[in-house]
Amino acid sequence: MLDSTTDNPLANADVAAQDDHVRTIFGILEGEREADLLLRNLYILDVHTESVYPGTLLVHGERIIALNPDESIVRFREEFDGQGLYAIPGLIDAHLHFESQLAHPAAFGEAIVPSGTTTVFGETLDFASAAGDEAVEAARALFSDHHKLPYRLYAFAPGKKTSTEVTEAMLEMDPVIGLGELAHLSYMTGNADDFRKSALGRANAGVVNCHWGVTALSDTLLNYMPAIGVDNNHDVWNEDDIEKSVRYGLNTQIKFGVGSPEVIRTMLRAIVKRRWPAENFQLCADNISVDRVLRLGHIDWVISLAIEMGMPPIQAIKMGTLYTARSFHRDRDLGSLSPGRFADIVLTDSLSKINPRFVFKGGKLVAQDRKLIAPAGIDYSVLTKQARPGLGDLRSEQLDLVPLEISEDGTQAKVLLFDVYGRGHLKFAQEVWVPFRDGVVVPEYEGAQLNRISVVQRYTDGERHVVNGLFKGVSIERGAVSTFWPAPSAYFVVVGSDSAEMHENLSQLDALVGGCIVTEDGESKAVLPLNFYGVMADMDLAELVEATRSIDDALAKLGNHNEGEPVVNKLLTLFISLDRFGFMK
């Protein structure tokens, strides 16, 4: 019988590497070879037994190789005094859209790693969609130096918004581990592309994520995603959603970065009240600004919030560590401080309120006292594109708010009202009656003055698609603000009160690849350019935060009072619902 490895050089090389590895570990534990690092003077959280014990961790080759080794025998090149701090596993974000942060992966790492996040499971579907015909090449450039990042990146091929060819090519890339965010609402219509992408995800034996849309689905339709082997669902908003997601066997990701700040509290409150086992849940940002991370924290913040709301501290920590690793079948590498796992370690002075004092990735100190030790130094400039304007023939009057209907007495007009925090079609976009005087719509609803909004198609071969309405989310007394998003279709949104001002604002943004602009009397007051396919800024963290805050500062001078996420991030969340509910072609 032939040896199956003799004709396979790769198999032979792998066996040789593994032989060297197991001999190295044996030699270190026998005191014959040196380990890389010993961390001493720790109180170690054991997430498996849910206990804390004093001890030391021995690290070699990025992994923990021993708990409490015999220090009279083992040798090591470096040691680190843990100062009696608690050692917990590195925190994990279970679901994140890179492009929605507007930061490239290195800049994003500057924000999240000091908060204790050492692993991210990232979606790239909008980035790939924005890149169009260049999607595969662009994705390779985005991922090329991921090993240099101060956190671990596991990525997903697009489950929507791109062609099946792009999805198939990206499934073959490192660090892609599966199919991302498959859309329930199109799959359940019998969409052939969704069938193909689902098959590709299953055939590659990878993880499959979904956007389950649980609130709007009947019991029968809820079966479609779990029945084809979907692993994870992040589309929950309330107690009923959570119960259904868990009942149907999905790892349920509790998100804190999208919508009203009350959403995360509503979901955590439900978990505590219903006493649902924490093992069902993982924590994720979904979409979040780097500015919010700097102000509040990342996974560390939501763990601390869960504890504050009544969840036992170790259970809350496990939602952001072990339970997330398990949901992606990565708990042999991540999620606990056990031999064989990556030495991704956070040292905190409390388990009830996470305060990352020191953060290690693979045994290397990458952050201390909420500051990154050193930037990753990755150059992404190859992703920079040139602007391609498309609004040359747009006229101001196309942005006028025209009634959908006028009341019989001629005093009221029916118009669309969009809400930046609205979830579900009836909340996001409603038809409402407002005053109508002298042939003009009065932008007032339920006693509140509102701004107008226009949703404008950038590129067209025929009649330009424009949707006009009123808007809840930004309130300026003068001027205008606009943003652009290219995925899955290239559209602008502009908010203001005067069509001529809104038109001039759009003209200025159209001269850029993408971004956000604030104007007053046609003069630019703040600009955030997004030069990487219109979805990411070619900036480090400090530059990006300064730019997003300049947008907010300019709008504040125009009368806007903003809370929570920066305005640019709020406006960009609109495109999710504009696409989902058919307001873009």
XYZ file of C-alpha atoms in Angstrom:
585
model
C 0.000 0.000 0.000
C 1.370 3.394 -1.030
C 2.096 6.082 1.553
C -0.349 8.895 0.677
C 2.190 11.568 1.629
C 5.182 10.387 -0.392
C 4.019 11.997 -3.636
C 2.776 15.160 -1.961
C 5.598 17.605 -1.112
C 3.159 19.985 0.612
C 1.910 17.221 2.893
C 5.473 16.207 3.668
C 6.419 19.816 4.426
C 3.411 20.200 6.721
C 4.272 17.028 8.638
C 7.852 18.203 8.969
C 6.681 21.563 10.348
C 4.370 19.874 12.810
C 7.118 17.490 13.864
C 9.345 20.476 14.606
C 6.511 22.147 16.536
C 5.730 19.248 18.847
C 9.423 18.649 19.509
C 9.884 22.363 20.295
C 7.021 22.368 22.800
C 8.417 19.245 24.451
C 11.858 20.776 24.620
C 10.577 24.020 26.209
C 8.543 22.234 28.861
C 11.551 20.032 29.629
C 13.763 23.090 30.025
C 15.877 22.234 26.999
C 14.718 25.178 24.836
C 13.660 28.766 25.476
C 10.096 30.037 25.301
C 9.356 33.542 24.039
C 7.599 35.031 27.063
C 6.467 34.361 30.614
C 3.646 36.494 32.016
C 3.667 36.298 35.785
C 1.737 37.744 38.706
C -1.702 37.335 37.111
C -5.199 36.437 38.190
C -6.267 34.294 35.254
C -9.899 33.995 34.172
C -10.697 30.401 33.253
C -13.768 30.755 31.025
C -14.247 26.978 30.968
C -14.761 26.505 34.715
C -15.829 30.141 35.266
C -13.243 30.622 37.955
C -10.256 32.871 38.614
C -6.901 31.602 39.846
C -3.470 33.120 40.460
C -0.880 31.996 37.977
C 1.496 32.472 35.076
C 1.235 32.000 31.317
C 4.073 30.687 29.156
C 4.000 31.827 25.521
C 5.875 30.618 22.468
C 5.261 31.101 18.767
C 2.218 33.357 19.419
C 0.466 30.696 21.484
C 0.048 29.857 25.129
C 1.941 26.631 25.751
C 1.653 26.290 29.517
C -0.315 27.360 32.557
C 1.768 27.693 35.711
C 4.887 26.033 34.248
C 7.630 24.815 36.547
C 9.762 27.950 36.742
C 12.667 25.991 38.183
C 12.921 24.259 34.792
C 11.510 26.443 32.017
C 13.594 29.079 30.305
C 12.270 32.151 28.492
C 13.636 35.153 26.643
C 11.326 37.771 28.172
C 9.072 38.103 31.173
C 6.237 40.482 31.941
C 4.935 41.450 35.371
C 1.132 41.414 35.304
C 0.965 43.564 38.450
C -1.764 41.384 39.950
C -4.190 42.293 37.167
C -6.893 39.996 35.823
C -5.943 38.196 32.606
C -8.906 37.625 30.278
C -8.995 36.382 26.682
C -8.660 38.994 23.954
C -12.063 40.402 23.042
C -13.745 39.485 19.757
C -16.105 41.460 17.503
C -18.398 38.867 15.935
C -19.687 40.958 13.031
C -18.323 44.169 11.621
C -18.552 46.016 8.295
C -15.121 47.510 7.667
C -16.259 50.125 5.207
C -19.005 51.424 7.502
C -16.325 52.668 9.888
C -14.858 54.702 6.983
C -11.431 53.622 8.269
C -9.091 51.239 6.504
C -8.108 48.184 8.593
C -4.950 49.737 10.075
C -6.670 52.969 11.132
C -9.528 50.958 12.595
C -7.031 48.951 14.633
C -5.777 52.178 16.220
C -9.255 52.600 17.701
C -10.285 49.080 18.721
C -7.098 47.395 19.940
C -6.545 49.766 22.888
C -10.091 48.794 23.953
C -9.005 45.155 24.218
C -10.291 43.843 20.876
C -7.817 41.376 19.409
C -9.992 39.646 16.797
C -12.522 40.902 14.241
C -14.837 38.917 11.988
C -15.291 41.385 9.160
C -17.705 41.839 6.275
C -16.424 43.434 3.076
C -19.514 43.336 0.864
C -19.942 47.105 0.411
C -16.235 47.526 -0.292
C -16.337 44.782 -2.934
C -19.562 46.155 -4.416
C -18.113 49.681 -4.601
C -14.993 48.359 -6.358
C -17.150 46.845 -9.117
C -15.044 45.190 -11.806
C -11.964 45.696 -9.644
C -13.476 43.930 -6.622
C -11.207 40.888 -6.556
C -8.028 42.920 -7.056
C -9.159 45.482 -4.474
C -9.931 42.785 -1.902
C -6.468 41.284 -2.334
C -4.938 44.712 -1.744
C -7.088 45.238 1.347
C -6.080 41.866 2.810
C -2.477 41.652 1.587
C -0.771 42.691 4.831
C -3.443 41.662 7.327
C -0.879 39.711 9.360
C 0.770 43.045 10.221
C -2.378 44.344 11.915
C -2.388 44.512 15.734
C -5.512 42.307 15.731
C -6.600 39.134 13.962
C -8.783 39.537 10.909
C -11.144 36.832 9.690
C -13.122 37.992 6.667
C -16.105 36.874 4.616
C -16.854 36.789 0.909
C -19.932 38.856 -0.014
C -23.262 37.081 0.350
C -24.977 39.938 -1.491
C -24.311 43.115 -3.513
C -21.699 41.461 -5.769
C -21.622 38.891 -8.541
C -21.238 35.199 -7.785
C -17.869 35.336 -9.570
C -16.566 37.880 -7.055
C -17.902 35.814 -4.173
C -16.276 32.641 -5.498
C -12.909 34.323 -6.010
C -12.916 35.880 -2.549
C -13.761 32.557 -0.891
C -10.331 31.386 -2.018
C -8.496 34.282 -0.351
C -6.716 34.495 2.965
C -8.092 35.505 5.512
C -11.609 34.722 4.175
C -13.289 31.929 6.170
C -16.793 31.801 4.739
C -19.796 33.481 3.184
C -20.936 36.779 4.632
C -24.376 38.244 5.216
C -26.556 36.197 2.905
C -29.816 38.121 2.423
C -32.954 36.330 3.555
C -35.301 38.728 1.764
C -33.911 37.856 -1.664
C -33.109 34.172 -0.995
C -36.727 33.466 -0.041
C -37.889 34.716 -3.456
C -35.887 31.964 -5.157
C -33.025 34.222 -6.230
C -30.588 32.219 -8.365
C -27.537 34.250 -7.287
C -28.369 33.583 -3.647
C -28.676 29.868 -4.369
C -25.271 29.883 -6.033
C -23.603 31.868 -3.255
C -25.147 29.607 -0.617
C -23.824 26.575 -2.468
C -20.352 28.112 -2.711
C -20.332 28.838 1.005
C -21.398 25.298 1.872
C -18.989 23.696 -0.598
C -16.069 25.613 0.889
C -16.970 24.235 4.331
C -16.900 27.776 5.635
C -19.091 29.696 8.031
C -22.233 31.249 6.548
C -23.600 34.470 8.031
C -27.043 35.840 7.305
C -29.161 38.957 7.511
C -32.249 37.161 8.798
C -34.820 39.968 8.800
C -36.621 38.139 11.592
C -39.074 40.907 12.527
C -40.793 40.884 9.137
C -40.899 37.128 8.465
C -43.603 34.512 8.957
C -42.881 31.283 10.848
C -42.516 29.379 7.573
C -40.065 31.840 6.062
C -37.950 31.829 9.204
C -36.829 28.298 8.296
C -35.101 29.198 5.047
C -31.752 30.338 6.454
C -31.116 27.821 9.274
C -32.296 24.968 7.037
C -29.416 25.557 4.602
C -26.825 25.627 7.362
C -26.456 29.306 8.198
C -24.405 29.694 11.373
C -24.832 33.262 12.597
C -27.508 35.953 12.651
C -27.096 39.578 13.704
C -30.473 40.949 12.569
C -32.246 41.154 15.933
C -33.683 44.279 17.514
C -35.871 43.264 20.450
C -36.928 40.454 22.780
C -39.167 38.674 20.267
C -36.469 38.734 17.590
C -33.923 37.258 19.969
C -36.223 34.462 21.071
C -36.928 33.439 17.474
C -33.280 33.582 16.456
C -32.228 31.344 19.348
C -35.153 28.963 18.869
C -34.217 28.418 15.251
C -30.707 27.403 16.300
C -28.737 30.422 15.159
C -25.772 31.899 16.997
C -27.297 35.272 17.772
C -25.090 38.338 17.591
C -26.148 41.244 19.800
C -25.146 44.474 18.073
C -24.515 47.819 19.667
C -23.309 50.034 16.844
C -26.421 50.551 14.721
C -29.473 52.674 15.414
C -30.544 54.294 18.642
C -28.283 53.849 21.693
C -31.298 52.304 23.436
C -31.293 49.269 21.095
C -28.397 47.504 22.816
C -29.956 48.121 26.242
C -33.268 46.696 25.036
C -31.590 43.489 23.905
C -29.367 43.044 26.957
C -32.342 43.757 29.207
C -34.290 40.982 27.470
C -31.470 38.440 27.886
C -31.186 39.198 31.598
C -34.952 39.238 32.167
C -35.601 35.982 30.318
C -32.520 34.313 31.807
C -31.530 32.975 28.428
C -28.185 31.120 28.528
C -25.381 33.475 27.533
C -23.861 30.713 25.378
C -26.453 31.599 22.705
C -25.013 35.061 22.199
C -22.050 36.924 20.798
C -21.289 40.642 20.723
C -20.768 42.720 17.618
C -20.615 46.315 16.442
C -22.040 45.756 12.935
C -21.614 49.429 12.001
C -19.886 51.813 14.394
C -17.783 54.952 14.122
C -14.207 55.131 15.326
C -15.195 58.300 17.164
C -17.696 56.354 19.266
C -15.088 53.684 20.006
C -12.724 56.350 21.275
C -15.412 57.908 23.473
C -17.112 54.792 24.861
C -15.049 51.745 23.972
C -15.721 48.719 21.800
C -16.526 45.175 22.985
C -15.200 46.169 26.411
C -17.955 48.784 26.692
C -20.828 46.423 25.869
C -19.492 43.734 28.236
C -19.397 46.307 31.026
C -22.909 47.462 30.090
C -24.222 43.881 30.215
C -22.761 43.487 33.705
C -24.260 46.802 34.769
C -27.658 45.525 33.608
C -27.460 42.414 35.757
C -25.512 39.778 33.816
C -22.871 37.839 35.797
C -19.454 39.255 34.837
C -17.879 36.021 33.609
C -20.927 35.209 31.465
C -20.771 38.680 29.914
C -17.059 38.255 29.187
C -17.694 34.862 27.588
C -20.163 36.448 25.143
C -17.275 38.583 23.890
C -14.701 35.775 23.908
C -15.341 32.014 24.089
C -18.914 31.997 22.788
C -17.930 34.072 19.770
C -14.951 31.832 19.018
C -17.201 28.762 19.215
C -19.783 30.266 16.887
C -17.137 30.437 14.156
C -15.576 27.059 15.045
C -12.404 28.837 16.158
C -12.337 27.964 19.867
C -9.216 25.823 19.421
C -7.432 29.064 18.559
C -9.376 31.832 20.292
C -11.593 32.680 23.217
C -9.797 31.218 26.243
C -6.464 31.340 28.040
C -5.624 27.680 27.559
C -2.588 25.884 26.138
C -2.610 25.804 22.359
C -4.660 28.994 21.981
C -3.275 32.241 20.651
C -1.760 34.382 23.376
C -4.300 37.147 22.778
C -4.604 38.512 26.294
C -6.142 41.530 27.976
C -5.003 42.587 31.443
C -7.711 44.531 33.287
C -7.984 45.790 36.850
C -11.641 44.694 37.077
C -13.909 41.966 35.745
C -17.093 43.947 36.365
C -15.980 46.993 34.353
C -13.432 46.085 31.725
C -10.473 48.470 31.742
C -7.778 47.221 29.351
C -4.432 48.146 30.910
C -2.345 45.927 28.639
C -3.326 44.181 25.405
C -1.324 41.360 23.819
C -1.731 39.829 20.362
C 0.134 36.547 20.032
C 2.202 37.352 23.095
C 3.276 40.744 21.731
C 2.267 43.851 23.681
C 0.253 45.942 21.210
C -1.535 48.462 23.470
C -1.131 49.949 26.922
C -3.472 52.214 28.898
C -5.778 52.628 25.900
C -3.027 53.645 23.498
C -1.615 51.612 20.605
C 2.078 50.848 21.039
C 2.906 51.339 17.346
C 0.892 51.813 14.134
C 0.746 48.900 11.724
C 2.468 50.903 8.993
C 0.448 49.408 6.126
C 0.164 51.465 2.921
C -3.284 51.186 1.314
C -2.827 54.020 -1.191
C -3.129 51.613 -4.128
C -6.870 51.681 -3.382
C -7.147 55.421 -4.113
C -9.387 56.221 -7.072
C -10.070 59.312 -9.188
C -13.417 61.090 -9.009
C -15.971 60.333 -11.724
C -18.652 63.054 -11.561
C -22.169 62.199 -12.698
C -24.468 65.105 -11.770
C -23.591 67.546 -14.568
C -27.195 67.779 -15.779
C -28.917 67.819 -12.360
C -31.239 70.820 -11.900
C -32.184 72.456 -8.597
C -35.906 72.001 -9.246
C -35.438 68.221 -9.313
C -34.845 68.500 -5.553
C -38.093 70.394 -4.859
C -40.501 68.652 -2.509
C -43.621 67.911 -4.575
C -46.722 66.519 -2.802
C -47.668 62.913 -3.423
C -51.238 64.049 -2.864
C -53.087 67.235 -1.846
C -56.076 67.199 0.484
C -59.497 68.143 -0.867
C -59.468 71.482 0.935
C -55.976 72.250 -0.359
C -54.463 72.827 3.095
C -52.442 69.630 3.466
C -49.965 67.679 1.384
C -48.946 64.049 1.630
C -45.160 63.539 1.533
C -42.573 60.924 2.439
C -40.973 61.187 5.873
C -37.656 59.380 6.431
C -36.286 58.617 9.917
C -32.565 57.938 10.381
C -33.335 55.566 13.284
C -36.415 53.945 11.745
C -36.312 50.150 11.477
C -38.815 48.416 9.238
C -40.460 50.047 6.225
C -43.257 51.820 8.137
C -40.791 53.363 10.585
C -38.053 54.217 8.108
C -40.279 55.809 5.467
C -43.850 56.915 6.114
C -46.373 58.814 4.044
C -47.561 61.690 6.251
C -49.800 64.740 5.927
C -48.152 68.130 6.465
C -49.314 71.743 5.976
C -49.580 73.063 2.400
C -49.660 76.840 1.952
C -49.519 78.991 -1.167
C -48.665 75.960 -3.261
C -45.664 75.048 -1.098
C -45.114 72.154 1.305
C -44.465 73.369 4.854
C -41.772 71.076 6.368
C -43.546 70.605 9.686
C -44.877 67.405 11.253
C -46.447 66.917 14.678
C -45.358 70.385 15.688
C -41.691 69.908 14.752
C -39.829 71.709 11.982
C -38.028 69.231 9.735
C -35.408 69.436 7.036
C -35.868 68.108 3.554
C -33.962 65.171 2.124
C -33.258 64.163 -1.455
C -32.011 60.747 -2.548
C -30.224 61.255 -5.867
C -28.880 58.719 -8.355
C -25.326 59.615 -9.426
C -24.989 57.908 -12.800
C -27.781 57.428 -15.330
C -28.279 56.743 -19.035
C -31.826 58.101 -18.997
C -34.071 59.871 -16.521
C -32.338 60.464 -13.205
C -33.928 58.754 -10.206
C -34.627 61.255 -7.405
C -36.725 60.720 -4.262
C -37.616 63.781 -2.159
C -39.125 63.908 1.321
C -38.808 65.192 4.866
C -36.188 63.936 7.292
C -35.775 63.171 10.987
C -32.148 62.912 12.061
C -30.430 66.181 11.163
C -31.902 69.596 11.958
C -30.121 72.602 10.455
C -31.476 76.110 10.174
C -29.556 76.883 6.983
C -27.028 75.311 4.641
C -26.901 71.662 3.566
C -25.053 68.404 4.169
C -24.645 65.499 1.769
C -23.096 62.042 1.717
C -22.442 59.480 -1.001
C -22.468 55.687 -0.969
C -21.691 53.526 -4.022
C -22.957 50.100 -2.905
C -24.941 48.462 -4.339
C -25.914 51.529 -6.406
C -24.232 54.931 -6.566
C -26.473 57.410 -4.738
C -26.256 60.642 -2.788
C -28.408 61.858 0.060
C -28.537 65.582 0.723
C -30.292 67.297 3.641
C -31.259 70.965 3.793
C -34.137 73.366 3.359
C -33.422 75.091 0.040
C -33.185 73.317 -3.319
C -30.523 75.679 -4.702
C -28.298 75.191 -1.648
C -28.797 71.427 -1.732
C -27.951 71.391 -5.453
C -24.735 73.354 -4.945
C -23.751 71.074 -2.081
C -24.241 67.984 -4.261
C -22.199 69.539 -7.078
C -19.233 69.936 -4.740
C -19.471 66.368 -3.429
C -19.828 65.065 -7.004
C -16.298 66.365 -7.653
C -14.940 63.819 -5.139
C -14.734 60.029 -5.270
C -17.081 60.060 -2.284
C -17.450 61.431 1.211
C -19.427 64.063 3.087
C -19.653 67.856 2.649
C -21.282 70.655 4.648
C -22.027 73.954 2.880
C -23.531 77.316 3.785
C -24.491 79.800 1.054
C -22.691 77.548 -1.399
C -19.414 77.726 0.510
C -17.797 74.554 1.812
C -17.558 74.511 5.614
C -16.295 70.941 6.183
C -15.238 68.062 3.952
C -14.554 64.383 4.588
C -13.167 62.740 1.415
C -13.452 58.965 1.009
C -10.929 58.207 -1.715
C -10.923 54.397 -1.514
C -13.785 53.596 -3.891
C -15.933 56.123 -2.037
C -16.161 54.003 1.137
C -12.873 54.463 3.038
C -10.633 57.375 3.929
C -6.917 57.396 3.172
C -6.249 58.673 6.699
C -4.852 57.485 9.976
C -7.139 57.452 12.998
C -6.376 60.983 14.197
C -6.966 62.470 10.748
C -10.245 60.601 10.300
C -11.592 61.594 13.706
C -10.664 65.220 13.062
C -12.498 65.123 9.719
C -15.686 63.530 11.075
C -15.751 65.935 14.014
C -15.306 68.870 11.647
C -18.533 67.790 9.932
C -20.360 67.792 13.273
C -18.836 71.124 14.292
C -19.880 72.756 11.014
C -23.432 71.412 11.375
C -23.606 72.615 14.983
C -22.925 76.149 13.742
C -25.876 75.688 11.373
C -28.154 74.761 14.281
C -27.854 70.981 14.515
C -27.635 69.320 17.940
C -26.090 65.897 17.537
C -25.949 63.021 20.006
C -24.447 59.568 19.633
C -22.749 58.699 16.356
C -21.170 61.419 14.181
C -23.614 62.764 11.585
C -21.709 61.258 8.662
C -22.088 57.776 10.155
C -25.776 58.382 10.887
C -26.423 59.468 7.320
C -24.571 56.490 5.892
C -26.850 54.087 7.785
C -29.681 55.441 5.628
C -28.339 53.642 2.582
C -28.972 50.240 4.190
C -32.714 50.903 4.396
C -32.894 52.913 1.179
C -31.616 49.823 -0.621
C -33.658 47.317 1.387
C -36.951 49.129 0.916
C -36.577 49.959 -2.764
C -35.742 53.666 -2.761
C -32.714 53.140 -5.010
C -32.656 51.545 -8.459
